[in-house]
CSV table of C-alpha atoms in Angstrom, one decimal:
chain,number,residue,atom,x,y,z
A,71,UNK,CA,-90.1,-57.7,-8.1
A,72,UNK,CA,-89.7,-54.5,-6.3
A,73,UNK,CA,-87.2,-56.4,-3.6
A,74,UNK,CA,-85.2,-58.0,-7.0
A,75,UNK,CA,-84.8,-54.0,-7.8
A,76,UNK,CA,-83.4,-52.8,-5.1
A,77,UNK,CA,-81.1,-56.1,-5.1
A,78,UNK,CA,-80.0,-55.0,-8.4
A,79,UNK,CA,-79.4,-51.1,-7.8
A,80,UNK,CA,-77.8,-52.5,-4.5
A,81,UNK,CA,-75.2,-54.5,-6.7
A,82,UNK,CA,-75.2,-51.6,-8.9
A,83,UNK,CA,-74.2,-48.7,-6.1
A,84,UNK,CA,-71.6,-51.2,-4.7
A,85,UNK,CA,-70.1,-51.4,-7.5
A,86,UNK,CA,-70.3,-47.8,-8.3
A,87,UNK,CA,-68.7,-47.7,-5.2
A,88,UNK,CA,-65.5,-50.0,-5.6
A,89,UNK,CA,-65.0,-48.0,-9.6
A,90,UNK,CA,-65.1,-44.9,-7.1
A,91,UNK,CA,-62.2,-46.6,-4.8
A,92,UNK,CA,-59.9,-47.5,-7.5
A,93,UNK,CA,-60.2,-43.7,-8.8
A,94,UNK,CA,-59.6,-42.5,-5.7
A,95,UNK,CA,-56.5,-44.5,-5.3
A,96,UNK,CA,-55.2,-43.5,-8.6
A,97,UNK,CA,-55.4,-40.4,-7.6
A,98,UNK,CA,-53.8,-40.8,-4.6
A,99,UNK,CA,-51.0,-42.0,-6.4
A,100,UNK,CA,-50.4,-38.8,-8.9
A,101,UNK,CA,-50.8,-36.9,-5.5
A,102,UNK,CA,-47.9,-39.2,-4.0
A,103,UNK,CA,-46.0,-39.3,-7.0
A,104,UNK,CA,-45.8,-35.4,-7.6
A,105,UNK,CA,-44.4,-35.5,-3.8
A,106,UNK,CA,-41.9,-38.0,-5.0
A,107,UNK,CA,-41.2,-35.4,-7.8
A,108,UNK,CA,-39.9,-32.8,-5.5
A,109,UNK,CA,-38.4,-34.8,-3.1
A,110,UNK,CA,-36.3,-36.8,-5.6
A,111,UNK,CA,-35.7,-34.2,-8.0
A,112,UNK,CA,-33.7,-32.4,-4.6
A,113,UNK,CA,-31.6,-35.6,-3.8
A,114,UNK,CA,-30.2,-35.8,-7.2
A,115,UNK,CA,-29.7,-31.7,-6.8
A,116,UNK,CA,-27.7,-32.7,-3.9
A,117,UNK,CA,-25.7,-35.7,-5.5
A,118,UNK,CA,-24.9,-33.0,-8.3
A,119,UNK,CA,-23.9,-30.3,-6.0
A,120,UNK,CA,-22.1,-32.4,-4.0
A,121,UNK,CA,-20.1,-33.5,-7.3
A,122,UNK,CA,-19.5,-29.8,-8.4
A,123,UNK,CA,-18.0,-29.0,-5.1
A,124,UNK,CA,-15.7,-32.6,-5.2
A,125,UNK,CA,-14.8,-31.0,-8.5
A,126,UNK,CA,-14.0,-27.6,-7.9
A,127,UNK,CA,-12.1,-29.0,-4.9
A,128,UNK,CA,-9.5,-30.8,-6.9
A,129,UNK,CA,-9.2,-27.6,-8.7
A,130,UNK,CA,-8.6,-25.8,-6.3
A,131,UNK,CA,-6.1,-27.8,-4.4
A,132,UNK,CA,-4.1,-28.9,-7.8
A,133,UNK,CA,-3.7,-24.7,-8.2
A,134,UNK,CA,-2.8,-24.0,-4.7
A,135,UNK,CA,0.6,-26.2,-5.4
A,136,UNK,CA,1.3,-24.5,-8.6
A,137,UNK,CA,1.0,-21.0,-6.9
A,138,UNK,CA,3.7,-22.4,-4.1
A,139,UNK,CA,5.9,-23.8,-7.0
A,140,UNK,CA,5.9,-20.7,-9.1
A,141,UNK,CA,6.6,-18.6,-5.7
A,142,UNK,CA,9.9,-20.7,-5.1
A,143,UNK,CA,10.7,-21.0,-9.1
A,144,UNK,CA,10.3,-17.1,-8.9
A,145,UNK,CA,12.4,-16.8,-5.8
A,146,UNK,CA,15.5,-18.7,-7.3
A,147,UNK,CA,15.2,-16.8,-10.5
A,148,UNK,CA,15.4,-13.6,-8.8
A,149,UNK,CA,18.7,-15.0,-6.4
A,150,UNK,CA,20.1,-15.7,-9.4
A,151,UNK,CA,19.4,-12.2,-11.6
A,152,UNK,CA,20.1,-10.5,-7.7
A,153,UNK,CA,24.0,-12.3,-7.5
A,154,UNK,CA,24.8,-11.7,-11.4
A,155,UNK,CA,23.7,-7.6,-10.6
A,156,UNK,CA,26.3,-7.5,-7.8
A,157,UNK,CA,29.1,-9.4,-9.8
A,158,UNK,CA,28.7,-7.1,-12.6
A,159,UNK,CA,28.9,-4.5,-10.4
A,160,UNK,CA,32.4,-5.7,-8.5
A,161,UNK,CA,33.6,-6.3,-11.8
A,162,UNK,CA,33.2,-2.7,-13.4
A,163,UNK,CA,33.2,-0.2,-10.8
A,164,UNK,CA,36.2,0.9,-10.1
A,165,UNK,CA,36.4,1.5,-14.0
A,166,UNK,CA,33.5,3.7,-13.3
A,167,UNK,CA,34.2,5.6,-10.2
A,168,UNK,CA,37.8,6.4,-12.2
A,169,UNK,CA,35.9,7.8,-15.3
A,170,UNK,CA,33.8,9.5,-12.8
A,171,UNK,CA,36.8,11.4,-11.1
A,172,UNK,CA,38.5,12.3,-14.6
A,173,UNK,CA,35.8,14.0,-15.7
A,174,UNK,CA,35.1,15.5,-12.3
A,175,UNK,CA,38.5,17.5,-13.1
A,176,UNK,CA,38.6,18.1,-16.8
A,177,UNK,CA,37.9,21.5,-17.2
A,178,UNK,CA,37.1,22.9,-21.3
A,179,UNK,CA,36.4,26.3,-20.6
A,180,UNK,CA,34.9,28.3,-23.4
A,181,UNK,CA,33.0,31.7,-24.7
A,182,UNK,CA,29.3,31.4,-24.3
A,183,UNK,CA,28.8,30.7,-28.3
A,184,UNK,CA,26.6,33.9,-28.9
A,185,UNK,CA,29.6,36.3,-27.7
A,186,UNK,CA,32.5,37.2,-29.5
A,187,UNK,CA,35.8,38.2,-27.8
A,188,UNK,CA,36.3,42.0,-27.5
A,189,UNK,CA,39.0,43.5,-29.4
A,190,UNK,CA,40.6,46.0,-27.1
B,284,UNK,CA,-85.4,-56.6,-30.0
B,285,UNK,CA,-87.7,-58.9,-27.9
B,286,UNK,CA,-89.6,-56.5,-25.6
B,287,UNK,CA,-90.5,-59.8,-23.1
B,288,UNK,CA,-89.1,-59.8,-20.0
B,289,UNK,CA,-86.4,-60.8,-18.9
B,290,UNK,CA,-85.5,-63.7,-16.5
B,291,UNK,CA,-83.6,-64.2,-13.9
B,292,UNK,CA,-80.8,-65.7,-15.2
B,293,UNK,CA,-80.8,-63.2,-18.1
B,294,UNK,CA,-81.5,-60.3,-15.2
B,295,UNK,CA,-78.2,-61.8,-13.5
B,296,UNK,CA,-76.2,-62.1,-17.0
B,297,UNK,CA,-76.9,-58.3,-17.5
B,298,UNK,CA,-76.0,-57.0,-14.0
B,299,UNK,CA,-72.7,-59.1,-14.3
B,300,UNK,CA,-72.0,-57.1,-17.1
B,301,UNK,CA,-73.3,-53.8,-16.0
B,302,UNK,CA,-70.7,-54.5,-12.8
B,303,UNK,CA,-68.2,-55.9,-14.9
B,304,UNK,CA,-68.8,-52.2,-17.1
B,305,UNK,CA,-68.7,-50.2,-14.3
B,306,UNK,CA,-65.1,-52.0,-13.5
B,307,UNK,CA,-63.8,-51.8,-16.2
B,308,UNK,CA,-64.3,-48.1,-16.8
B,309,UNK,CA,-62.9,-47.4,-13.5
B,310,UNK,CA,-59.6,-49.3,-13.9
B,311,UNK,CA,-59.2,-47.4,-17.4
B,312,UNK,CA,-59.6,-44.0,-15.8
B,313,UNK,CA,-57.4,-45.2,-13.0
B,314,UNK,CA,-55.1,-46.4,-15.2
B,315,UNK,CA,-54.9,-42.9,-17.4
B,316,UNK,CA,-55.0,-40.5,-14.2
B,317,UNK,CA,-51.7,-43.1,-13.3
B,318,UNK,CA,-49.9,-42.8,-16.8
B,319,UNK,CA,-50.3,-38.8,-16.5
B,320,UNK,CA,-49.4,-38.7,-13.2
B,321,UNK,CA,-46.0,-40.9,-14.3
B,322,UNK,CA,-45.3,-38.3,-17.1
B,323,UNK,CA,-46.4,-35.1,-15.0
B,324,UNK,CA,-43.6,-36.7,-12.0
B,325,UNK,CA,-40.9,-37.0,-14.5
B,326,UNK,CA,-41.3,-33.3,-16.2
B,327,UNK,CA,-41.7,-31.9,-12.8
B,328,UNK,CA,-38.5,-33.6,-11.6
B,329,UNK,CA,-36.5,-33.0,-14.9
B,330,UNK,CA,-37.6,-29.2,-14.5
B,331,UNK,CA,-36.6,-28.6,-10.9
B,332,UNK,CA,-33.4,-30.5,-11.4
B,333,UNK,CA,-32.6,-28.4,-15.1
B,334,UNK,CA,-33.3,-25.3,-12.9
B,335,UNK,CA,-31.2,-26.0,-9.7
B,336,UNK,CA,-28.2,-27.2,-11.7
B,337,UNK,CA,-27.8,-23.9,-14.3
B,338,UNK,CA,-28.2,-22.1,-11.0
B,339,UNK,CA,-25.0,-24.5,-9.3
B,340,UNK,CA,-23.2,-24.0,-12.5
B,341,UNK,CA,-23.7,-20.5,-12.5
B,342,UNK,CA,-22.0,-20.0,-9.4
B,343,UNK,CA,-19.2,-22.6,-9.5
B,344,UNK,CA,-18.2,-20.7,-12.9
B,345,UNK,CA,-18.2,-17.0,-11.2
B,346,UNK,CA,-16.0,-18.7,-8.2
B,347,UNK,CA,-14.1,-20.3,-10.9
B,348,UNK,CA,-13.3,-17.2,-12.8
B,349,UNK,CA,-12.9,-15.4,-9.7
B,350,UNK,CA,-10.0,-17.8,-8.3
B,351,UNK,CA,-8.0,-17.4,-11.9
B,352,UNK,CA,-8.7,-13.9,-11.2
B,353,UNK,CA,-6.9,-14.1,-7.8
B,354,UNK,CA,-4.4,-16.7,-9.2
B,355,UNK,CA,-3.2,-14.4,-12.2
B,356,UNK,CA,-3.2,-11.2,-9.6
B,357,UNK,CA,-0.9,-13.2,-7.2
B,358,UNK,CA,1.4,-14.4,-10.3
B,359,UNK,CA,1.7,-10.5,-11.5
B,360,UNK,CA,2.5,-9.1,-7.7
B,361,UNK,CA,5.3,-11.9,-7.2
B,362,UNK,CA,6.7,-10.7,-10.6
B,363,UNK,CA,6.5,-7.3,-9.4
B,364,UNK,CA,8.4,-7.9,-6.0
B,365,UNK,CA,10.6,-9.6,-7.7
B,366,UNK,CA,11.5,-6.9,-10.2
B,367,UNK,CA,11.8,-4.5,-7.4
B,368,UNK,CA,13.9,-6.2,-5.3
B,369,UNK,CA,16.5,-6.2,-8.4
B,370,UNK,CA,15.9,-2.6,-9.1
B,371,UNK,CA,16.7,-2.3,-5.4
B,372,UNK,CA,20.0,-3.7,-5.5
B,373,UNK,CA,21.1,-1.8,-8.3
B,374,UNK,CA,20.1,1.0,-6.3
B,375,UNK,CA,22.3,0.1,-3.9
B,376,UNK,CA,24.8,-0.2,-5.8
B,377,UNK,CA,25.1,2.8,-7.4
B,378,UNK,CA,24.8,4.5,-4.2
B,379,UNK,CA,27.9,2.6,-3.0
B,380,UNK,CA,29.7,3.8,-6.0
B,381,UNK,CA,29.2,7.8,-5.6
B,382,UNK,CA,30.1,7.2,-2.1
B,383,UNK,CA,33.4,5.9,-3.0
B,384,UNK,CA,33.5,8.6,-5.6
B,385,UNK,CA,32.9,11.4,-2.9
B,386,UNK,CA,35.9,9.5,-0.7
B,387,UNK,CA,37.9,9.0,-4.0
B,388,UNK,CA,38.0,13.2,-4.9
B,389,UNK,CA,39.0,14.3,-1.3
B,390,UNK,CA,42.6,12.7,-2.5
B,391,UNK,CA,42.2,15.1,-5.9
B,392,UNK,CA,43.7,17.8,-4.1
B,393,UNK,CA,46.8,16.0,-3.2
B,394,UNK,CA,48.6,16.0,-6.4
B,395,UNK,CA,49.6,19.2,-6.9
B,396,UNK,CA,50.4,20.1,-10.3
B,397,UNK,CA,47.4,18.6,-11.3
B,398,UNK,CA,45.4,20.5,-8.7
B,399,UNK,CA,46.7,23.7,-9.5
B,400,UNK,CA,46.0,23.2,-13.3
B,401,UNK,CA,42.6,22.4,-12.3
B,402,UNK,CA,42.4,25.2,-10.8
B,403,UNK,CA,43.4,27.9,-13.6
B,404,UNK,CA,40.8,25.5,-15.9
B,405,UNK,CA,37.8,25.8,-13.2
B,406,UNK,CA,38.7,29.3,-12.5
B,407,UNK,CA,38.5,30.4,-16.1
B,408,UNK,CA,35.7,28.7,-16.5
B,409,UNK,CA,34.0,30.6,-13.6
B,410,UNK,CA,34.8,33.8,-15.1
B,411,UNK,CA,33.6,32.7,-18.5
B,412,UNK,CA,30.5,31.9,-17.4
B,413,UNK,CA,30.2,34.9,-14.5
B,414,UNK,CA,31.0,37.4,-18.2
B,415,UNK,CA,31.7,40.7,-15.1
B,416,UNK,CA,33.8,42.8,-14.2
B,417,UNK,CA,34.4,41.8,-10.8
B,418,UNK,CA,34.7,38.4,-9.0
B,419,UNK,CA,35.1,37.2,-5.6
B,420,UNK,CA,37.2,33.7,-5.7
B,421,UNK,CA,36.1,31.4,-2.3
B,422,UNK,CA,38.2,28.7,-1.7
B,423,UNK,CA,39.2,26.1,1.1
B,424,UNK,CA,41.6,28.2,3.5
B,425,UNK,CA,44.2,25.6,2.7
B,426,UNK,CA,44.0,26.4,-0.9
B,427,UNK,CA,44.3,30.2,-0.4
B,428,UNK,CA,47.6,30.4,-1.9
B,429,UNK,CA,47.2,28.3,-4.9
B,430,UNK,CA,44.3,29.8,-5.9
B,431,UNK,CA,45.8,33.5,-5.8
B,432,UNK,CA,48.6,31.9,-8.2
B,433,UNK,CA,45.9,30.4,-10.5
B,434,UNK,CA,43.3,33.4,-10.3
B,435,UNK,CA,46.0,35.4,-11.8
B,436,UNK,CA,46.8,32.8,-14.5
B,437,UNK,CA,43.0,32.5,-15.4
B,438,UNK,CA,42.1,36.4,-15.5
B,439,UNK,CA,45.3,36.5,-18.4
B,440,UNK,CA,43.8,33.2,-20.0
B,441,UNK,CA,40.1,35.3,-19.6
B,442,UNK,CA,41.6,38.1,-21.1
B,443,UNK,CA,43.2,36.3,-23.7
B,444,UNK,CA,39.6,34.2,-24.5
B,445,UNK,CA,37.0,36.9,-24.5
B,446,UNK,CA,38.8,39.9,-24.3
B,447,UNK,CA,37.4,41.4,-21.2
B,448,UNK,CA,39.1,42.1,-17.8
B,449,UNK,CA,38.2,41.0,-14.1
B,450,UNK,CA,39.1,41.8,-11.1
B,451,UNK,CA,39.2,39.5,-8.4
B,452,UNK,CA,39.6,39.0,-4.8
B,453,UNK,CA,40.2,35.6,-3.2
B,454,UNK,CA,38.6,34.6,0.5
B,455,UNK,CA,39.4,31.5,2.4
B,456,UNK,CA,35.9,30.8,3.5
B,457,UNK,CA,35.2,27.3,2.2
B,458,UNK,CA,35.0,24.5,4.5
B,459,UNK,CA,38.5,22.6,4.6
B,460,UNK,CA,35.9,19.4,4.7
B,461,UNK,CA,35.6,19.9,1.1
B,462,UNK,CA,37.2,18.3,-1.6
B,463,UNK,CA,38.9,21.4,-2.9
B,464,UNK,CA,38.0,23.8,-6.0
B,465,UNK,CA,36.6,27.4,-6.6
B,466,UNK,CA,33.4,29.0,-5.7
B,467,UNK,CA,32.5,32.5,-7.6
B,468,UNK,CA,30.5,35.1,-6.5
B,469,UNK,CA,30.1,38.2,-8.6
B,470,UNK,CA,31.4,41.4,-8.0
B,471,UNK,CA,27.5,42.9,-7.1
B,472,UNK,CA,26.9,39.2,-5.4
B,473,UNK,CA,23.7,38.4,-7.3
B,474,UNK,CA,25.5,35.2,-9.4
B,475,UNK,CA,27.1,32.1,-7.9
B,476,UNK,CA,28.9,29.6,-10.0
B,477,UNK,CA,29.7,27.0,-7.4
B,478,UNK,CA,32.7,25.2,-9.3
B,479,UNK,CA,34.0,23.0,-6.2
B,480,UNK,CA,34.7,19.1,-6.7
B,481,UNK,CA,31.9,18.5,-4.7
B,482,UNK,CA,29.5,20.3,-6.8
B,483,UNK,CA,31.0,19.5,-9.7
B,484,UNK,CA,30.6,15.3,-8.9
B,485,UNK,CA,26.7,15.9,-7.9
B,486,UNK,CA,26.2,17.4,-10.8
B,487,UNK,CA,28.2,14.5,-12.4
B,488,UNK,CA,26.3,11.9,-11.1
B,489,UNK,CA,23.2,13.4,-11.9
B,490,UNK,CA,24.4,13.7,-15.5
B,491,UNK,CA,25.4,10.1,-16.4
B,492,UNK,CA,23.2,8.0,-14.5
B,493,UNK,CA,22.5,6.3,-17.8
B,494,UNK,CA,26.5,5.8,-18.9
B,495,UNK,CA,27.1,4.5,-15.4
B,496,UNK,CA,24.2,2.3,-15.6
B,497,UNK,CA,25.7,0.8,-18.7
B,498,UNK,CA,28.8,0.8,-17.9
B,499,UNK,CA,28.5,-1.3,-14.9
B,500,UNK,CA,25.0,-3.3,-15.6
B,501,UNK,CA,25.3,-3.1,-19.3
B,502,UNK,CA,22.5,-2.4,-21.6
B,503,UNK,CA,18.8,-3.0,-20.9
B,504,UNK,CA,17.6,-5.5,-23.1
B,505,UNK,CA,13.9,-4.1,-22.2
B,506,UNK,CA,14.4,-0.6,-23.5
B,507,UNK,CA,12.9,-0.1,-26.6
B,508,UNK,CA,13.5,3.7,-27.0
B,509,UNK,CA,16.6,6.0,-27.3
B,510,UNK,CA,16.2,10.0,-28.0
């Protein structure tokens, strides 16, 4: 009898044992998988990084030739506008520097406004 | 219940079940402590992810903003050079033109009738403004003569304008670089009316800088206000 017991609780405490294994494993696992958490969770930050900065890239670059073409746009606007001062000027200045010299000798004198003329 | 005992192939029935018990509970705890784990990995990696991508974000918008930032400062400074380059040449221009001016009134002198009427105006003028009783008349010594014959002209036109009387003394101290006219100095030498050409075509300039800029550019379709 007593050797039939202690067969029995033998079976029994393997088994205990094994139902202890498989625990431990599963927790093994959520050990492993929080790992996997942080590991993975930083590749795909990567990836999405990696996409931002592809994007923002493009950007970039598609601006940088806008800047250049509104430099030259600006530049051949301003040759223009620069060219149409300096024909406007050889067009009109000699009728300026004339009207400057007549009035340089036209002479109005006059009585200061608050004085009257002295009757001798 | 039967209270007998049990035998042995009962005994074995029950301890195949016990094990079979024991089993089975383990797998089922296993098998929860797995499902939370599952769930637990995929909130811990949704979080982190959430978090590290606003933070990315965050900073590809700042250097976002800050680049249109840069781009809109670069647009307004290449507007800016370019305006100045045009007021520049304008600039230039004018310039150009009261140079030729100051060449142009060194020939003024040369045409004597006109000169001498000048003169007599300018002269006049001087005293008019001067209001004494005596004047000293410099002049170019070239001029010397001319102006003695228009002094006395202007002190009857004087006369005959405000009624007063001035005597006046004519030197030939001006520069003969000059362009010609009349510089008073009254008779106590505290007032000077400087009445030369030169003078005279500063003073000009100065004056009608906006005639002469529409004159030769035309109007500024900008300006929005005229007193």
């Amino acid at each position: 009898m007593a050797a039939q017991h202690s067969q029995g609780i033998q079976t029994l405490l393997e088994a205990e044992k094994e139902a202890a294994k498989i625990v431990q494993q599963a927790r093994q696992y959520r050990v492993q998988k929080l790992k996997d958490a942080r590991s993975q969770a930083s590749k795909e930050i990567e990836e999405y990084k990696a996409a931002k900065e592809a994007e923002f890239q493009s950007f970039e670059d598609s601006r940088a030739g806008t800047t250049s073409n509104a430099q030259s746009a600006i530049d051949r606007e301003t040759e223009v506008k620069l060219q149409q001062i300096t024909d406007l000027y050889e067009t009109n200045k000699d009728a300026v520097v004339k009207k400057l010299l007549d009035r340089v000798i036209l002479v109005e004198p006059e009585l200061h406004r608050n004085l009257k003329k002295v009757e001798a | 219940m039967s209270t007998r005992a049990l035998n042995d192939e009962e005994v074995l029935a029950e301890m195949g079940k016990m094990v079979a018990f024991i089993k089975q509970e383990a797998l089922e705890k296993a098998r929860e402590i797995k499902v939370k784990a599952d769930e637990e990995f995929a909130i811990e990696k949704a979080k982190l992810v959430k978090q590290e991508q606003q933070a990315i974000d965050a900073q590809h918008e700042k250097k976002r903003k800050a680049a249109e930032v840069a781009q809109k400062i670069a647009q307004s400074n290449l507007t800016n050079k370019s305006r100045l380059k045009l007021l520049h040449r304008r600039e230039e221009h004018i310039q150009d033109l009261f140079s030729t001016g100051r060449t142009s009134i060194l020939t003024l002198a040369q045409d004597q009738g006109r000169y001498r009427q000048f003169l007599e105006g300018v002269i006049v003028q001087g005293f008019l403004q001067l209001l004494e009783p005596a004047a000293t008349l410099h002049a170019r010594k070239s001029d010397v003569s001319i102006v003695e014959q228009a002094a006395s002209n202007a002190a009857a036109v004087y006369k005959q304008i405000s009624g007063r009387v001035v005597d006046f003394k004519v030197e030939g101290t001006l520069s003969n670089d000059g362009a010609g006219g009349i510089k008073l100095i009254s008779g106590t030498q505290r007032i000077t009316v400087d009445n030369t050409l030169d003078e005279r075509l500063r003073l000009l300039e100065d004056r009608m800088l906006p005639e002469i800029r529409k004159d030769v550019f035309g109007v500024n379709p900008n300006r929005k206000f005229y007193t």
